[in-house]
Coordinates of N, CA and C in Angstrom, one line a residue:
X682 N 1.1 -27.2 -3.6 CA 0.1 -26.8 -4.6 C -0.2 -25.3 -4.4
X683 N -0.1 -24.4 -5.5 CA -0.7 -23.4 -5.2 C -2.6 -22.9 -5.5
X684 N -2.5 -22.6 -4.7 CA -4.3 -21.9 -5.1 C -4.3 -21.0 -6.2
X685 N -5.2 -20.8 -7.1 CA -5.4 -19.8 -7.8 C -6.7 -19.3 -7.9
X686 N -6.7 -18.1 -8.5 CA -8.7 -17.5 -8.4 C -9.0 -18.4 -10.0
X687 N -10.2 -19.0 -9.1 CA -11.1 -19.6 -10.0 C -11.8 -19.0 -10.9
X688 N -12.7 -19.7 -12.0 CA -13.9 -19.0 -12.7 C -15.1 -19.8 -12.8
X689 N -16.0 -19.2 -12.0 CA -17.3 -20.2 -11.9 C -18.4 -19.1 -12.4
X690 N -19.0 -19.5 -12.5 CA -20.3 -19.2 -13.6 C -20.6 -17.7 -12.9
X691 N -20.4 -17.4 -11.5 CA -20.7 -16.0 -11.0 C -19.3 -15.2 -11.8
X692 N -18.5 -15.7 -12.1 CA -17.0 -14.7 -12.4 C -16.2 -15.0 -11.3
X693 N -15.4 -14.1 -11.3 CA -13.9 -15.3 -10.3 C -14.0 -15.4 -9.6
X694 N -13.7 -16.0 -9.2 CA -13.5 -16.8 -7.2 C -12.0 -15.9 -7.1
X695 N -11.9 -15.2 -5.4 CA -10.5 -15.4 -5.4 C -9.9 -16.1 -3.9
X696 N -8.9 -17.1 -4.3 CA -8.3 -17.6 -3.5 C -8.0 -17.1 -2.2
X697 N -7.8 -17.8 -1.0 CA -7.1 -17.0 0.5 C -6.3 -16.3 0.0
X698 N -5.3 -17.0 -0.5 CA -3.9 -16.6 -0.2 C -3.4 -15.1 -1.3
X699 N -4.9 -15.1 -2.0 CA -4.7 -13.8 -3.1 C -5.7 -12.9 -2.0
X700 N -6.7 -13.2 -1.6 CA -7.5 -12.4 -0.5 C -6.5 -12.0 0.5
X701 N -5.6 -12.5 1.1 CA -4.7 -12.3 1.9 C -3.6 -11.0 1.4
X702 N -2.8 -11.3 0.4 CA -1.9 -10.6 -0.6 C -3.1 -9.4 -0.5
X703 N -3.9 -9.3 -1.2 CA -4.0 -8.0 -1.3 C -5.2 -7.4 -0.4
X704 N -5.6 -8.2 0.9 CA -5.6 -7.0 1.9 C -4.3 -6.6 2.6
X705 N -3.1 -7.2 2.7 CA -1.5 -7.4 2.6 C -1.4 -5.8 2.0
X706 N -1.6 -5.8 0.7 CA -1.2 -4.6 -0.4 C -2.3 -3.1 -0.5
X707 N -3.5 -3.3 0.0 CA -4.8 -2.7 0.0 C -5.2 -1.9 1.1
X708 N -4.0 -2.4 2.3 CA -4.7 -1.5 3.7 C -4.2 -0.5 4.0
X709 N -4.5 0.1 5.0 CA -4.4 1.0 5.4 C -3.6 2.0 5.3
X710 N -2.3 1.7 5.5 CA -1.1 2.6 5.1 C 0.2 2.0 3.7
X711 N -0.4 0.8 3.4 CA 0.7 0.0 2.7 C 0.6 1.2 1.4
X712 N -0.6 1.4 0.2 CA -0.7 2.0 -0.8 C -0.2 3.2 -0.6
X713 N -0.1 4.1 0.3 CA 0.5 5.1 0.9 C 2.1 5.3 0.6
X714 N 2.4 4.0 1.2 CA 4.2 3.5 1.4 C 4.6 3.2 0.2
X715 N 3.5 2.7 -0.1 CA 4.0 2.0 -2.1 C 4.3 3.5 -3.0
X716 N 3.5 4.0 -2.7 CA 3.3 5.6 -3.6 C 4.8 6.0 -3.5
X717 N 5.2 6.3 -2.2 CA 5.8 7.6 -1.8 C 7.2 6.6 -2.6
X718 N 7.0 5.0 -2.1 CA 8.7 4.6 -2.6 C 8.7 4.2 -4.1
X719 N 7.7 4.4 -4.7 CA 7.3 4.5 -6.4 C 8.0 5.8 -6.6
X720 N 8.2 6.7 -6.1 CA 8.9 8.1 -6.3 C 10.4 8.1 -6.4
X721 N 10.7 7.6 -4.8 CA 12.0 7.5 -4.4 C 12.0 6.9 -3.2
X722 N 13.2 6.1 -3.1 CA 13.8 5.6 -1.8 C 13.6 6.7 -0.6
X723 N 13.3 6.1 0.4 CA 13.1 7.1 1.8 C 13.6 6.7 2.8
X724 N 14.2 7.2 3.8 CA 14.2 6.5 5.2 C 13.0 6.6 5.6
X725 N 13.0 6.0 7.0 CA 11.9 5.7 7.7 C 11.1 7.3 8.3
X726 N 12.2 7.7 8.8 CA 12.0 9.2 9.1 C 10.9 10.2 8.4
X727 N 11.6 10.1 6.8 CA 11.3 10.3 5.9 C 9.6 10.3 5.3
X728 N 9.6 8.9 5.4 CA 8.2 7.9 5.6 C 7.0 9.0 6.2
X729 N 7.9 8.7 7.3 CA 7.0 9.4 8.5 C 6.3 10.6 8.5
X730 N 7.4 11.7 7.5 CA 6.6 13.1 7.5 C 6.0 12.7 6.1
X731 N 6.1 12.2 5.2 CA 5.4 12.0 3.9 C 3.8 11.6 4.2
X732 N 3.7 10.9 5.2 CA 2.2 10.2 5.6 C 2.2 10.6 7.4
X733 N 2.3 11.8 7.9 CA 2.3 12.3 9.2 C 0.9 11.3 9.9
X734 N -0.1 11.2 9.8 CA -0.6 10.6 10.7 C -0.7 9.3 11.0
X735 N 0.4 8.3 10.0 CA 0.3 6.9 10.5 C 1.6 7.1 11.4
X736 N 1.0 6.1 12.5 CA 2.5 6.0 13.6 C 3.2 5.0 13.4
X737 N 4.5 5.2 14.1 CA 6.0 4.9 14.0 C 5.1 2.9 14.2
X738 N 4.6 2.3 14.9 CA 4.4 1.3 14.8 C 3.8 0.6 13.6
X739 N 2.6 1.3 13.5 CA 2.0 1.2 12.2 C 3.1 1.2 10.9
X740 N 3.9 2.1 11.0 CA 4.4 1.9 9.6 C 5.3 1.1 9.6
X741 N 6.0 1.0 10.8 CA 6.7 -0.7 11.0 C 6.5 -1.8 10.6
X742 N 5.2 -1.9 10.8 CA 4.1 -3.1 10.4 C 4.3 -3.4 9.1
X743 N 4.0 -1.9 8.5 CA 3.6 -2.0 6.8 C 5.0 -2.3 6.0
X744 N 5.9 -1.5 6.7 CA 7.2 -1.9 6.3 C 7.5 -3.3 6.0
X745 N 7.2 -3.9 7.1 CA 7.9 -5.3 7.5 C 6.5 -6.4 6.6
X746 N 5.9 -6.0 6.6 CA 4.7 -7.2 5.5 C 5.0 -6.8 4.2
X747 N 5.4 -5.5 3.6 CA 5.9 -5.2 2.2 C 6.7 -5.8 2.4
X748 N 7.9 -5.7 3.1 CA 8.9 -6.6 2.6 C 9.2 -8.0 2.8
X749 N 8.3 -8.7 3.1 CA 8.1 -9.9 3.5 C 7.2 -10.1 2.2
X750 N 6.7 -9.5 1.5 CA 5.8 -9.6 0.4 C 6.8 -9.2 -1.0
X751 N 7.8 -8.8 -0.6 CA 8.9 -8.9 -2.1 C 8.3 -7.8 -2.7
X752 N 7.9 -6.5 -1.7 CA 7.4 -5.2 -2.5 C 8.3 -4.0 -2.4
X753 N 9.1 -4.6 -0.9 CA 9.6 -3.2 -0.4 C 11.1 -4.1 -0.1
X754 N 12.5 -3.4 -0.5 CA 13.9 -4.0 0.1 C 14.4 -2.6 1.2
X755 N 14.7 -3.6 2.1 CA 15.3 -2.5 3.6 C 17.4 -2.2 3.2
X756 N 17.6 -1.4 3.4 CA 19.0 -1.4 2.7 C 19.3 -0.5 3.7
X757 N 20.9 -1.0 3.7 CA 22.0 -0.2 5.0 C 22.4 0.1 4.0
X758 N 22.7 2.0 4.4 CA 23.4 2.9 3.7 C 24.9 2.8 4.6
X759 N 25.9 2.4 4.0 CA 27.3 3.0 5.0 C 27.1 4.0 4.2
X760 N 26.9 5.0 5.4 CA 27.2 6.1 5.8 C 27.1 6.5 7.2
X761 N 27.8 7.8 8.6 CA 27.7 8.0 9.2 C 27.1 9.2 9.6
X762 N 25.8 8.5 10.6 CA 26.1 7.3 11.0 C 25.2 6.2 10.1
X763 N 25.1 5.0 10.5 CA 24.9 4.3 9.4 C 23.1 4.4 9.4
X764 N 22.8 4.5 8.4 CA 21.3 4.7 8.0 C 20.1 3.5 7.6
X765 N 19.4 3.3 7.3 CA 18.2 2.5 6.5 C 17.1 3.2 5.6
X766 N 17.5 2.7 4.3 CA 16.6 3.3 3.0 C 15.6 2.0 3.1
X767 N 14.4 2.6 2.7 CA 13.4 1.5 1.8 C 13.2 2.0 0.8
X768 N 13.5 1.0 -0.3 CA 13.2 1.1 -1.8 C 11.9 0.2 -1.9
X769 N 11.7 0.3 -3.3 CA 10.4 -0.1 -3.8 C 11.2 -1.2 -4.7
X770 N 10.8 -2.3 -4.8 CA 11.5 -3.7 -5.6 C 11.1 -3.5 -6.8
X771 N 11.7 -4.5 -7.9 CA 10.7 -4.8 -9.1 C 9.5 -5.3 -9.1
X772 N 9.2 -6.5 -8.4 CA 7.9 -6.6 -7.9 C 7.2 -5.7 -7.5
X773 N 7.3 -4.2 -6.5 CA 6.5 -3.5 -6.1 C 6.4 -2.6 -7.1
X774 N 7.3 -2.8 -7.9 CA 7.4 -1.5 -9.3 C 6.1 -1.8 -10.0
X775 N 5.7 -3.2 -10.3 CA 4.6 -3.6 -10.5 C 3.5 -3.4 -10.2
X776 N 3.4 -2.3 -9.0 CA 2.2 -2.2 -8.6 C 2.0 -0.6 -9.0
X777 N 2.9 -0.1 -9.7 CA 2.9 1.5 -9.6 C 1.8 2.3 -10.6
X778 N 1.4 1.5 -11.8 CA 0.7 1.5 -12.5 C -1.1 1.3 -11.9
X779 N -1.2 0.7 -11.4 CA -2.3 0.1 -10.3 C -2.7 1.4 -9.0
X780 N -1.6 1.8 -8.2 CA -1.7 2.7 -7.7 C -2.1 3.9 -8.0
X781 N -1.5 4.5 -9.6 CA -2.2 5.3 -10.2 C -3.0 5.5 -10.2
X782 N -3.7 4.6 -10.7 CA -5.3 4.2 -11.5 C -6.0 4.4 -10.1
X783 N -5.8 3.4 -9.1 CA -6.6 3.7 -7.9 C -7.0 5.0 -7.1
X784 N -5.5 5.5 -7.6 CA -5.8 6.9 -6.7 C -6.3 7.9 -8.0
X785 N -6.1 8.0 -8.9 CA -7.0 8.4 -9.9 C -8.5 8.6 -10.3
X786 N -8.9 6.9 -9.8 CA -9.9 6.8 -10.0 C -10.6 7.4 -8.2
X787 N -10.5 7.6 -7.1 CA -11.0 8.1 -6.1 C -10.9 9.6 -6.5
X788 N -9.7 10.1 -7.0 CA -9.9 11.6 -7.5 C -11.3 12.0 -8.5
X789 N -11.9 11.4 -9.1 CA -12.6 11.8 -10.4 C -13.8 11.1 -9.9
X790 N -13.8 10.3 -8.6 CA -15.3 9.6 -8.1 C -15.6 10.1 -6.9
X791 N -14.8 11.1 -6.1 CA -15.0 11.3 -4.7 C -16.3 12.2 -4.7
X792 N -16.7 13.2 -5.6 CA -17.9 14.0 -5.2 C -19.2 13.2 -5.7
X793 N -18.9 12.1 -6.1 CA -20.0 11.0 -6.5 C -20.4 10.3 -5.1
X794 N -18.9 9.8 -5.0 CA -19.2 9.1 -3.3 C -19.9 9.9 -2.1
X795 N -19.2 11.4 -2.2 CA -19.6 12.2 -0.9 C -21.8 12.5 -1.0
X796 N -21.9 12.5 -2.7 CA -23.2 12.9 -2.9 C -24.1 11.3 -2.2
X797 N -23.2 10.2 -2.7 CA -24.0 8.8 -2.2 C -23.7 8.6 -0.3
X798 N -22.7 9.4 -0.2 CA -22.9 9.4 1.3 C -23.9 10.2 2.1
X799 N -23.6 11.6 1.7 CA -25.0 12.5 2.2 C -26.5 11.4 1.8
X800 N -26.6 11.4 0.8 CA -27.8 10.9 0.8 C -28.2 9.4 1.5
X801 N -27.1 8.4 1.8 CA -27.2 7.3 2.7 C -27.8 7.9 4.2
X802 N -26.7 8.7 4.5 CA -26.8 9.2 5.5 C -28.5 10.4 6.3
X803 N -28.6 10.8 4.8 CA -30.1 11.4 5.3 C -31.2 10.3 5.3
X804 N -31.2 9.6 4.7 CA -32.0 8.6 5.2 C -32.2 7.5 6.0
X805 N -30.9 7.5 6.9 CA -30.7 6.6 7.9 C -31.2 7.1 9.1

């Protein structure tokens, strides 16, 4: 049986397994990885200088749960010597639209946030 987000008189409920997905799609470095392979296919290498301060483990991580998540495909290039691209799936193409909007909307609210932070912060 799958779970799905509910609707109860507060507005939706959402399920684990959707709570899970998208702190899965939401942290730390994943939206990052999603971006860069919304552009184009990268090596890992590649990855690496595109988002310089997540480390080689960390993006590992993010690697390997995107593509366990049907967002990201790992592909051997024959070529020598032989290589590894990650593309962005059709599923993760789906997120490209979303990503936009997110980082869009942080662009056009961040001097909102920084004014609600100074001011949290002088009063604490």
């Amino acid at each position: 049986m799958v779970e799905t987000a509910q609707q109860t008189s507060d507005g939706p409920q959402i399920a684990a397994p959707h709570r899970e997905l998208l702190d899965q799609v939401l942290d730390k470095w994943s939206l990052q990885v999603l971006d860069q392979l919304c552009g184009r296919p990268s090596r890992f290498n590649e990855l690496r200088r595109a988002i310089p301060v997540v480390t080689q483990k960390s993006l590992t991580t993010t690697l390997r749960r995107l593509e366990r998540n049907g967002m990201v495909e790992r592909v051997v290039v024959s070529s020598r010597p032989v290589a590894v691209e990650y593309r962005i799936t059709p599923l993760g193409k789906t997120l490209q639209d979303l990503i936009d909007a997110l980082l869009r909307w942080t662009t056009v609210t961040m001097a909102d946030v920084e004014r609600a932070r100074a001011r949290f912060d002088a009063e604490a």
